[in-house]
PDB file of C-alpha atoms in Angstrom:
ATOM      1  CA  MET A 233     142.919  25.165 144.108  1.00  0.00           C
ATOM      2  CA  ALA A 234     144.410  25.912 140.748  1.00  0.00           C
ATOM      3  CA  THR A 235     144.119  23.355 137.979  1.00  0.00           C
ATOM      4  CA  SER A 236     146.868  22.972 135.422  1.00  0.00           C
ATOM      5  CA  MET A 237     145.839  23.456 131.753  1.00  0.00           C
ATOM      6  CA  ASP A 238     147.626  22.384 128.551  1.00  0.00           C
ATOM      7  CA  PHE A 239     148.708  25.254 126.288  1.00  0.00           C
ATOM      8  CA  PRO A 240     149.932  24.895 122.711  1.00  0.00           C
ATOM      9  CA  SER A 241     153.612  24.214 122.618  1.00  0.00           C
ATOM     10  CA  SER A 242     155.695  27.230 121.858  1.00  0.00           C
ATOM     11  CA  SER A 243     157.464  27.321 118.507  1.00  0.00           C
ATOM     12  CA  LYS A 244     160.591  28.297 120.348  1.00  0.00           C
ATOM     13  CA  LYS A 245     160.802  24.734 121.727  1.00  0.00           C
ATOM     14  CA  ARG A 246     161.074  23.342 118.194  1.00  0.00           C
ATOM     15  CA  LYS A 247     163.968  23.522 115.850  1.00  0.00           C
ATOM     16  CA  TYR A 248     164.126  26.425 113.492  1.00  0.00           C
ATOM     17  CA  SER A 249     164.297  24.013 110.556  1.00  0.00           C
ATOM     18  CA  ASP A 250     161.106  22.301 111.689  1.00  0.00           C
ATOM     19  CA  ASN A 251     159.284  25.661 111.726  1.00  0.00           C
ATOM     20  CA  VAL A 252     160.577  26.381 108.233  1.00  0.00           C
ATOM     21  CA  ASP A 253     159.440  23.008 106.908  1.00  0.00           C
ATOM     22  CA  GLN A 254     155.958  23.445 108.469  1.00  0.00           C
ATOM     23  CA  SER A 255     155.627  26.866 106.863  1.00  0.00           C
ATOM     24  CA  SER A 256     156.600  25.411 103.461  1.00  0.00           C
ATOM     25  CA  ASN A 257     153.993  22.690 103.774  1.00  0.00           C
ATOM     26  CA  PHE A 258     151.263  25.300 104.432  1.00  0.00           C
ATOM     27  CA  GLN A 259     152.333  27.288 101.359  1.00  0.00           C
ATOM     28  CA  GLU A 260     152.217  24.145  99.171  1.00  0.00           C
ATOM     29  CA  LEU A 261     148.723  23.362 100.397  1.00  0.00           C
ATOM     30  CA  ALA A 262     147.564  26.974  99.743  1.00  0.00           C
ATOM     31  CA  THR A 263     149.112  26.854  96.239  1.00  0.00           C
ATOM     32  CA  ALA A 264     147.441  23.568  95.407  1.00  0.00           C
ATOM     33  CA  TYR A 265     143.947  25.020  95.931  1.00  0.00           C
ATOM     34  CA  VAL A 266     144.248  28.445  94.224  1.00  0.00           C
ATOM     35  CA  ALA A 267     140.964  29.274  92.343  1.00  0.00           C
ATOM     36  CA  VAL A 268     141.350  29.742  88.577  1.00  0.00           C
ATOM     37  CA  PRO A 269     138.779  32.072  86.829  1.00  0.00           C
ATOM     38  CA  GLY A 270     136.635  30.328  84.235  1.00  0.00           C
ATOM     39  CA  PRO A 271     135.504  31.601  80.800  1.00  0.00           C
ATOM     40  CA  GLN A 272     133.195  34.678  80.592  1.00  0.00           C
ATOM     41  CA  GLY A 273     129.516  33.832  80.592  1.00  0.00           C
ATOM     42  CA  GLU A 274     126.800  35.119  78.249  1.00  0.00           C
ATOM     43  CA  ARG A 275     125.485  38.695  78.667  1.00  0.00           C
ATOM     44  CA  GLY A 276     122.440  38.910  80.886  1.00  0.00           C
ATOM     45  CA  ILE A 277     119.078  40.554  80.104  1.00  0.00           C
ATOM     46  CA  GLN A 278     118.985  44.382  80.539  1.00  0.00           C
ATOM     47  CA  GLY A 279     117.494  45.445  83.852  1.00  0.00           C
ATOM     48  CA  PRO A 280     114.690  47.993  84.349  1.00  0.00           C
ATOM     49  CA  LYS A 281     115.412  51.716  83.955  1.00  0.00           C
ATOM     50  CA  GLY A 282     116.449  53.404  87.188  1.00  0.00           C
ATOM     51  CA  GLU A 283     114.961  56.573  88.641  1.00  0.00           C
ATOM     52  CA  SER A 284     116.181  60.003  87.483  1.00  0.00           C
ATOM     53  CA  GLY A 285     118.929  61.448  89.590  1.00  0.00           C
ATOM     54  CA  PRO A 286     118.893  64.934  91.125  1.00  0.00           C
ATOM     55  CA  GLN A 287     119.449  67.971  88.887  1.00  0.00           C
ATOM     56  CA  GLY A 288     123.050  68.941  88.583  1.00  0.00           C
ATOM     57  CA  PRO A 289     124.436  72.386  89.356  1.00  0.00           C
ATOM     58  CA  LEU A 290     123.880  75.292  86.928  1.00  0.00           C
ATOM     59  CA  GLY A 291     126.628  75.528  84.370  1.00  0.00           C
ATOM     60  CA  PRO A 292     128.569  78.710  83.607  1.00  0.00           C
ATOM     61  CA  LYS A 293     126.893  81.457  81.567  1.00  0.00           C
ATOM     62  CA  GLY A 294     127.579  81.174  77.873  1.00  0.00           C
ATOM     63  CA  ASP A 295     128.868  83.880  75.571  1.00  0.00           C
ATOM     64  CA  LYS A 296     126.482  86.626  74.402  1.00  0.00           C
ATOM     65  CA  GLY A 297     124.834  85.786  71.114  1.00  0.00           C
ATOM     66  CA  ASP A 298     124.749  87.928  68.003  1.00  0.00           C
ATOM     67  CA  PRO A 299     122.102  90.699  67.934  1.00  0.00           C
ATOM     68  CA  GLY A 300     118.893  89.820  66.160  1.00  0.00           C
ATOM     69  CA  LYS A 301     117.436  91.576  63.166  1.00  0.00           C
ATOM     70  CA  ASP A 302     115.200  94.628  63.575  1.00  0.00           C
ATOM     71  CA  GLY A 303     111.524  93.780  63.894  1.00  0.00           C
ATOM     72  CA  ARG A 304     108.837  94.932  61.534  1.00  0.00           C
ATOM     73  CA  ASP A 305     107.147  98.274  62.033  1.00  0.00           C
ATOM     74  CA  GLY A 306     103.981  98.074  64.110  1.00  0.00           C
ATOM     75  CA  LYS A 307     100.559  99.280  63.057  1.00  0.00           C
ATOM     76  CA  ASP A 308      99.686 102.927  63.462  1.00  0.00           C
ATOM     77  CA  GLY A 309      98.052 103.656  66.828  1.00  0.00           C
ATOM     78  CA  LYS A 310      94.688 105.302  67.328  1.00  0.00           C
ATOM     79  CA  ASP A 311      94.279 108.922  68.278  1.00  0.00           C
ATOM     80  CA  GLY A 312      93.775 109.924  71.893  1.00  0.00           C
ATOM     81  CA  ILE A 313      90.078 110.764  71.556  1.00  0.00           C
ATOM     82  CA  ASN A 314      89.045 107.547  73.274  1.00  0.00           C
ATOM     83  CA  ILE A 315      90.677 108.658  76.551  1.00  0.00           C
ATOM     84  CA  LEU A 316      88.154 111.467  76.940  1.00  0.00           C
ATOM     85  CA  SER A 317      85.044 111.044  79.040  1.00  0.00           C
ATOM     86  CA  PRO A 318      81.797 109.987  77.300  1.00  0.00           C
ATOM     87  CA  SER A 319      80.785 113.658  77.275  1.00  0.00           C
ATOM     88  CA  MET A 320      83.885 114.381  75.120  1.00  0.00           C
ATOM     89  CA  GLN A 321      84.779 117.074  77.632  1.00  0.00           C
ATOM     90  CA  ASN A 322      88.396 118.248  77.629  1.00  0.00           C
ATOM     91  CA  ILE A 323      89.895 118.267  81.095  1.00  0.00           C
ATOM     92  CA  GLY A 324      91.216 121.387  82.813  1.00  0.00           C
ATOM     93  CA  TRP A 325      91.081 123.440  85.958  1.00  0.00           C
ATOM     94  CA  ALA A 326      91.368 126.967  87.344  1.00  0.00           C
ATOM     95  CA  LEU A 327      91.891 128.715  90.677  1.00  0.00           C
ATOM     96  CA  TYR A 328      90.108 131.945  91.557  1.00  0.00           C
ATOM     97  CA  ASP A 329      91.565 133.904  94.462  1.00  0.00           C
ATOM     98  CA  ASN A 330      89.632 136.577  96.354  1.00  0.00           C
ATOM     99  CA  LEU A 331      91.504 139.879  96.636  1.00  0.00           C
ATOM    100  CA  GLU A 332      89.015 141.816  98.758  1.00  0.00           C
ATOM    101  CA  ARG A 333      88.156 139.331 101.467  1.00  0.00           C
ATOM    102  CA  LYS A 334      85.202 140.997 103.129  1.00  0.00           C
ATOM    103  CA  PRO A 335      83.290 138.820 105.613  1.00  0.00           C
ATOM    104  CA  VAL A 336      79.665 137.963 104.822  1.00  0.00           C
ATOM    105  CA  ARG A 337      77.194 137.805 107.730  1.00  0.00           C
ATOM    106  CA  THR A 338      75.220 134.580 108.039  1.00  0.00           C
ATOM    107  CA  GLY A 339      72.455 133.339 110.332  1.00  0.00           C
ATOM    108  CA  ALA A 340      69.033 131.751 110.338  1.00  0.00           C
ATOM    109  CA  SER A 341      67.349 135.065 109.467  1.00  0.00           C
ATOM    110  CA  LYS A 342      69.834 136.051 106.714  1.00  0.00           C
ATOM    111  CA  GLY A 343      69.508 135.513 102.965  1.00  0.00           C
ATOM    112  CA  GLN A 344      66.817 133.245 101.541  1.00  0.00           C
ATOM    113  CA  ASP A 345      65.682 130.808 104.223  1.00  0.00           C
ATOM    114  CA  GLY A 346      69.100 131.234 105.799  1.00  0.00           C
ATOM    115  CA  TRP A 347      71.046 130.632 102.550  1.00  0.00           C
ATOM    116  CA  VAL A 348      73.526 133.451 101.884  1.00  0.00           C
ATOM    117  CA  ASN A 349      75.506 133.900  98.673  1.00  0.00           C
ATOM    118  CA  ILE A 350      79.310 133.819  98.928  1.00  0.00           C
ATOM    119  CA  PHE A 351      81.686 134.720  96.098  1.00  0.00           C
ATOM    120  CA  VAL A 352      85.211 135.751  95.033  1.00  0.00           C
ATOM    121  CA  ASP A 353      86.303 138.708  92.924  1.00  0.00           C
ATOM    122  CA  ALA A 354      88.960 136.556  91.122  1.00  0.00           C
ATOM    123  CA  GLU A 355      91.508 139.383  91.314  1.00  0.00           C
ATOM    124  CA  GLY A 356      93.805 137.886  93.932  1.00  0.00           C
ATOM    125  CA  LYS A 357      97.448 137.102  93.152  1.00  0.00           C
ATOM    126  CA  GLN A 358      96.832 133.363  93.355  1.00  0.00           C
ATOM    127  CA  THR A 359      94.281 133.331  90.514  1.00  0.00           C
ATOM    128  CA  ILE A 360      95.340 130.795  87.829  1.00  0.00           C
ATOM    129  CA  GLU A 361      93.666 130.296  84.461  1.00  0.00           C
ATOM    130  CA  ASN A 362      96.590 128.755  82.557  1.00  0.00           C
ATOM    131  CA  PHE A 363      95.086 125.274  82.587  1.00  0.00           C
ATOM    132  CA  LEU A 364      91.547 125.865  81.393  1.00  0.00           C
ATOM    133  CA  PRO A 365      90.045 123.154  79.164  1.00  0.00           C
ATOM    134  CA  ARG A 366      90.636 123.700  75.457  1.00  0.00           C
ATOM    135  CA  GLU A 367      87.956 125.782  73.781  1.00  0.00           C
ATOM    136  CA  SER A 368      86.732 126.976  77.168  1.00  0.00           C
ATOM    137  CA  VAL A 369      86.352 130.397  78.733  1.00  0.00           C
ATOM    138  CA  ALA A 370      86.684 131.286  82.433  1.00  0.00           C
ATOM    139  CA  LEU A 371      85.049 128.808  84.794  1.00  0.00           C
ATOM    140  CA  TRP A 372      84.023 131.579  87.212  1.00  0.00           C
ATOM    141  CA  ASN A 373      82.022 134.668  86.301  1.00  0.00           C
ATOM    142  CA  PRO A 374      82.693 137.469  88.828  1.00  0.00           C
ATOM    143  CA  ASN A 375      79.817 139.545  87.413  1.00  0.00           C
ATOM    144  CA  THR A 376      77.079 136.958  87.925  1.00  0.00           C
ATOM    145  CA  ARG A 377      79.017 135.467  90.890  1.00  0.00           C
ATOM    146  CA  LYS A 378      78.446 131.988  89.541  1.00  0.00           C
ATOM    147  CA  ILE A 379      80.447 129.016  88.370  1.00  0.00           C
ATOM    148  CA  ASN A 380      80.273 129.037  84.566  1.00  0.00           C
ATOM    149  CA  PHE A 381      78.990 125.841  82.886  1.00  0.00           C
ATOM    150  CA  ARG A 382      78.147 127.417  79.522  1.00  0.00           C
ATOM    151  CA  THR A 383      81.254 126.124  77.741  1.00  0.00           C
ATOM    152  CA  VAL A 384      81.167 122.780  79.571  1.00  0.00           C
ATOM    153  CA  ASN A 385      79.647 119.838  77.699  1.00  0.00           C
ATOM    154  CA  ILE A 386      76.468 118.214  78.924  1.00  0.00           C
ATOM    155  CA  GLY A 387      77.505 115.091  80.792  1.00  0.00           C
ATOM    156  CA  ALA A 388      80.704 116.629  82.120  1.00  0.00           C
ATOM    157  CA  ILE A 389      81.772 116.424  85.770  1.00  0.00           C
ATOM    158  CA  VAL A 390      82.726 119.585  87.642  1.00  0.00           C
ATOM    159  CA  THR A 391      84.583 119.359  90.957  1.00  0.00           C
ATOM    160  CA  ILE A 392      84.633 122.478  93.161  1.00  0.00           C
ATOM    161  CA  CYS A 393      86.752 123.123  96.262  1.00  0.00           C
ATOM    162  CA  TYR A 394      85.685 126.007  98.483  1.00  0.00           C
ATOM    163  CA  ASN A 395      88.401 127.410 100.767  1.00  0.00           C
ATOM    164  CA  LEU A 396      86.544 129.024 103.653  1.00  0.00           C
ATOM    165  CA  GLU A 397      87.005 130.807 106.927  1.00  0.00           C
ATOM    166  CA  ILE A 398      84.011 130.665 109.264  1.00  0.00           C
ATOM    167  CA  SER A 399      84.019 132.827 112.391  1.00  0.00           C
ATOM    168  CA  THR A 400      81.337 131.730 114.827  1.00  0.00           C
ATOM    169  CA  LEU A 401      79.895 134.252 117.296  1.00  0.00           C
ATOM    170  CA  SER A 402      78.526 131.601 119.671  1.00  0.00           C
ATOM    171  CA  ASN A 403      79.170 128.005 120.624  1.00  0.00           C
ATOM    172  CA  ASN A 404      77.535 125.011 118.912  1.00  0.00           C
ATOM    173  CA  THR A 405      76.909 126.616 115.535  1.00  0.00           C
ATOM    174  CA  GLU A 406      75.776 124.342 112.682  1.00  0.00           C
ATOM    175  CA  ALA A 407      76.873 125.148 109.129  1.00  0.00           C
ATOM    176  CA  TRP A 408      75.854 123.931 105.661  1.00  0.00           C
ATOM    177  CA  ILE A 409      77.116 124.778 102.164  1.00  0.00           C
ATOM    178  CA  ARG A 410      75.637 124.128  98.738  1.00  0.00           C
ATOM    179  CA  THR A 411      76.265 124.820  95.059  1.00  0.00           C
ATOM    180  CA  PHE A 412      72.834 126.037  94.021  1.00  0.00           C
ATOM    181  CA  ILE A 413      71.728 125.472  90.398  1.00  0.00           C
ATOM    182  CA  GLU A 414      68.567 127.392  89.643  1.00  0.00           C
ATOM    183  CA  GLY A 415      65.824 125.285  88.045  1.00  0.00           C
ATOM    184  CA  SER A 416      67.458 121.992  89.022  1.00  0.00           C
ATOM    185  CA  GLU A 417      67.029 119.648  91.955  1.00  0.00           C
ATOM    186  CA  ASN A 418      70.350 117.923  91.327  1.00  0.00           C
ATOM    187  CA  TYR A 419      72.879 120.061  93.131  1.00  0.00           C
ATOM    188  CA  PRO A 420      75.129 119.154  96.083  1.00  0.00           C
ATOM    189  CA  THR A 421      74.412 120.245  99.644  1.00  0.00           C
ATOM    190  CA  THR A 422      76.901 119.430 102.400  1.00  0.00           C
ATOM    191  CA  TYR A 423      76.527 119.547 106.149  1.00  0.00           C
ATOM    192  CA  ILE A 424      79.837 121.051 107.278  1.00  0.00           C
ATOM    193  CA  GLY A 425      79.295 120.136 110.909  1.00  0.00           C
ATOM    194  CA  LEU A 426      78.663 121.413 114.405  1.00  0.00           C
ATOM    195  CA  LEU A 427      81.270 124.054 115.242  1.00  0.00           C
ATOM    196  CA  LYS A 428      81.472 123.578 118.979  1.00  0.00           C
ATOM    197  CA  TYR A 429      83.301 126.707 120.101  1.00  0.00           C
ATOM    198  CA  GLN A 430      83.346 130.389 119.261  1.00  0.00           C
ATOM    199  CA  TYR A 431      86.365 130.402 116.973  1.00  0.00           C
ATOM    200  CA  ASP A 432      87.765 131.160 113.478  1.00  0.00           C
ATOM    201  CA  TYR A 433      87.586 127.879 111.520  1.00  0.00           C
ATOM    202  CA  GLU A 434      89.518 127.438 108.266  1.00  0.00           C
ATOM    203  CA  MET A 435      88.371 124.556 106.059  1.00  0.00           C
ATOM    204  CA  THR A 436      88.023 123.229 102.521  1.00  0.00           C
ATOM    205  CA  VAL A 437      84.738 121.736 101.328  1.00  0.00           C
ATOM    206  CA  SER A 438      84.479 119.842  98.011  1.00  0.00           C
ATOM    207  CA  HIS A 439      81.436 119.481  95.771  1.00  0.00           C
ATOM    208  CA  THR A 440      80.870 117.472  92.602  1.00  0.00           C
ATOM    209  CA  VAL A 441      78.363 118.736  90.057  1.00  0.00           C
ATOM    210  CA  PHE A 442      77.121 116.631  87.130  1.00  0.00           C
ATOM    211  CA  VAL A 443      76.073 118.860  84.242  1.00  0.00           C
ATOM    212  CA  ASP A 444      73.090 116.722  83.225  1.00  0.00           C
ATOM    213  CA  SER A 445      70.935 119.102  81.174  1.00  0.00           C
ATOM    214  CA  LYS A 446      70.897 122.276  79.123  1.00  0.00           C
ATOM    215  CA  ARG A 447      69.122 124.020  81.998  1.00  0.00           C
ATOM    216  CA  SER A 448      71.940 123.338  84.456  1.00  0.00           C
ATOM    217  CA  GLN A 449      74.472 124.161  81.737  1.00  0.00           C
ATOM    218  CA  GLY A 450      72.908 127.569  81.245  1.00  0.00           C
ATOM    219  CA  SER A 451      72.172 128.327  84.898  1.00  0.00           C
ATOM    220  CA  GLY A 452      75.623 127.830  86.373  1.00  0.00           C
ATOM    221  CA  GLY A 453      76.368 127.128  90.029  1.00  0.00           C
ATOM    222  CA  MET A 454      76.023 129.634  92.872  1.00  0.00           C
ATOM    223  CA  PRO A 455      77.932 129.030  96.148  1.00  0.00           C
ATOM    224  CA  GLN A 456      75.709 129.506  99.215  1.00  0.00           C
ATOM    225  CA  ILE A 457      76.215 128.919 102.943  1.00  0.00           C
ATOM    226  CA  ARG A 458      73.848 128.708 105.912  1.00  0.00           C
ATOM    227  CA  THR A 459      74.390 128.789 109.681  1.00  0.00           C
ATOM    228  CA  ASP A 460      71.812 128.547 112.431  1.00  0.00           C
ATOM    229  CA  ASN A 461      73.600 131.069 114.663  1.00  0.00           C
ATOM    230  CA  ASP A 462      75.019 134.422 113.579  1.00  0.00           C
ATOM    231  CA  SER A 463      78.477 134.058 112.046  1.00  0.00           C
ATOM    232  CA  SER A 464      80.737 135.684 109.481  1.00  0.00           C
ATOM    233  CA  VAL A 465      82.167 133.826 106.452  1.00  0.00           C
ATOM    234  CA  ILE A 466      85.013 134.647 104.060  1.00  0.00           C
ATOM    235  CA  LEU A 467      85.323 132.687 100.819  1.00  0.00           C
ATOM    236  CA  LYS A 468      89.074 132.931 100.247  1.00  0.00           C
ATOM    237  CA  SER A 469      89.341 131.041  96.940  1.00  0.00           C
ATOM    238  CA  ILE A 470      87.668 128.495  94.678  1.00  0.00           C
ATOM    239  CA  HIS A 471      89.287 125.597  92.767  1.00  0.00           C
ATOM    240  CA  ILE A 472      87.223 124.380  89.799  1.00  0.00           C
ATOM    241  CA  GLN A 473      88.118 121.234  87.851  1.00  0.00           C
ATOM    242  CA  VAL A 474      86.324 119.950  84.743  1.00  0.00           C
ATOM    243  CA  SER A 475      86.474 116.430  83.295  1.00  0.00           C
TER     244      SER A 475
END
């Protein structure tokens, strides 16, 4: 069952003039209690310093400044002697190409205890002696068939690259190469390897010789090769570098 409820009376039921008078009374009451600002108070104590804010964006690039004055002249540099090796050896190199490439027979019964001399005639078209060390003569002597150390200082380092062709006559042939210096025990010997098949092998083998005495300086270096099975070897060319 619905229950009747009282609602506020509608303003439409009153006279227009009564609504106007009621509105005026509300305005008078609101005007009577308007807040008026008072006088400014004393300045308070300064607060603590705040944290730094984030860095701002980069500003535009400024105009180019005037050129500065020329600097003073530097001190004179030292000569280039200090770049040389302790032996004071001038650097240089040469290439000796073999014109008449005759094969040399090798084997356990050949040469001295299997060591066979190999050499170049230095008359091939690829021979180059334009870059020899200053105050030096040829680094290869075709007459003695030796690498020439006579004009190389004691303490110098000589690097030799042998360009070879080894033709094995049987499978599983072992090969060695050395730069023999008579009267010295300090010369390089390299095991080339086990050449598994009967074949013509082209290779380059490098040696480093330290000219450590007058005896080795005067003796020079002799290229020698040894194989356990019969083979033939052609020394096609020799690179020699001195430093």
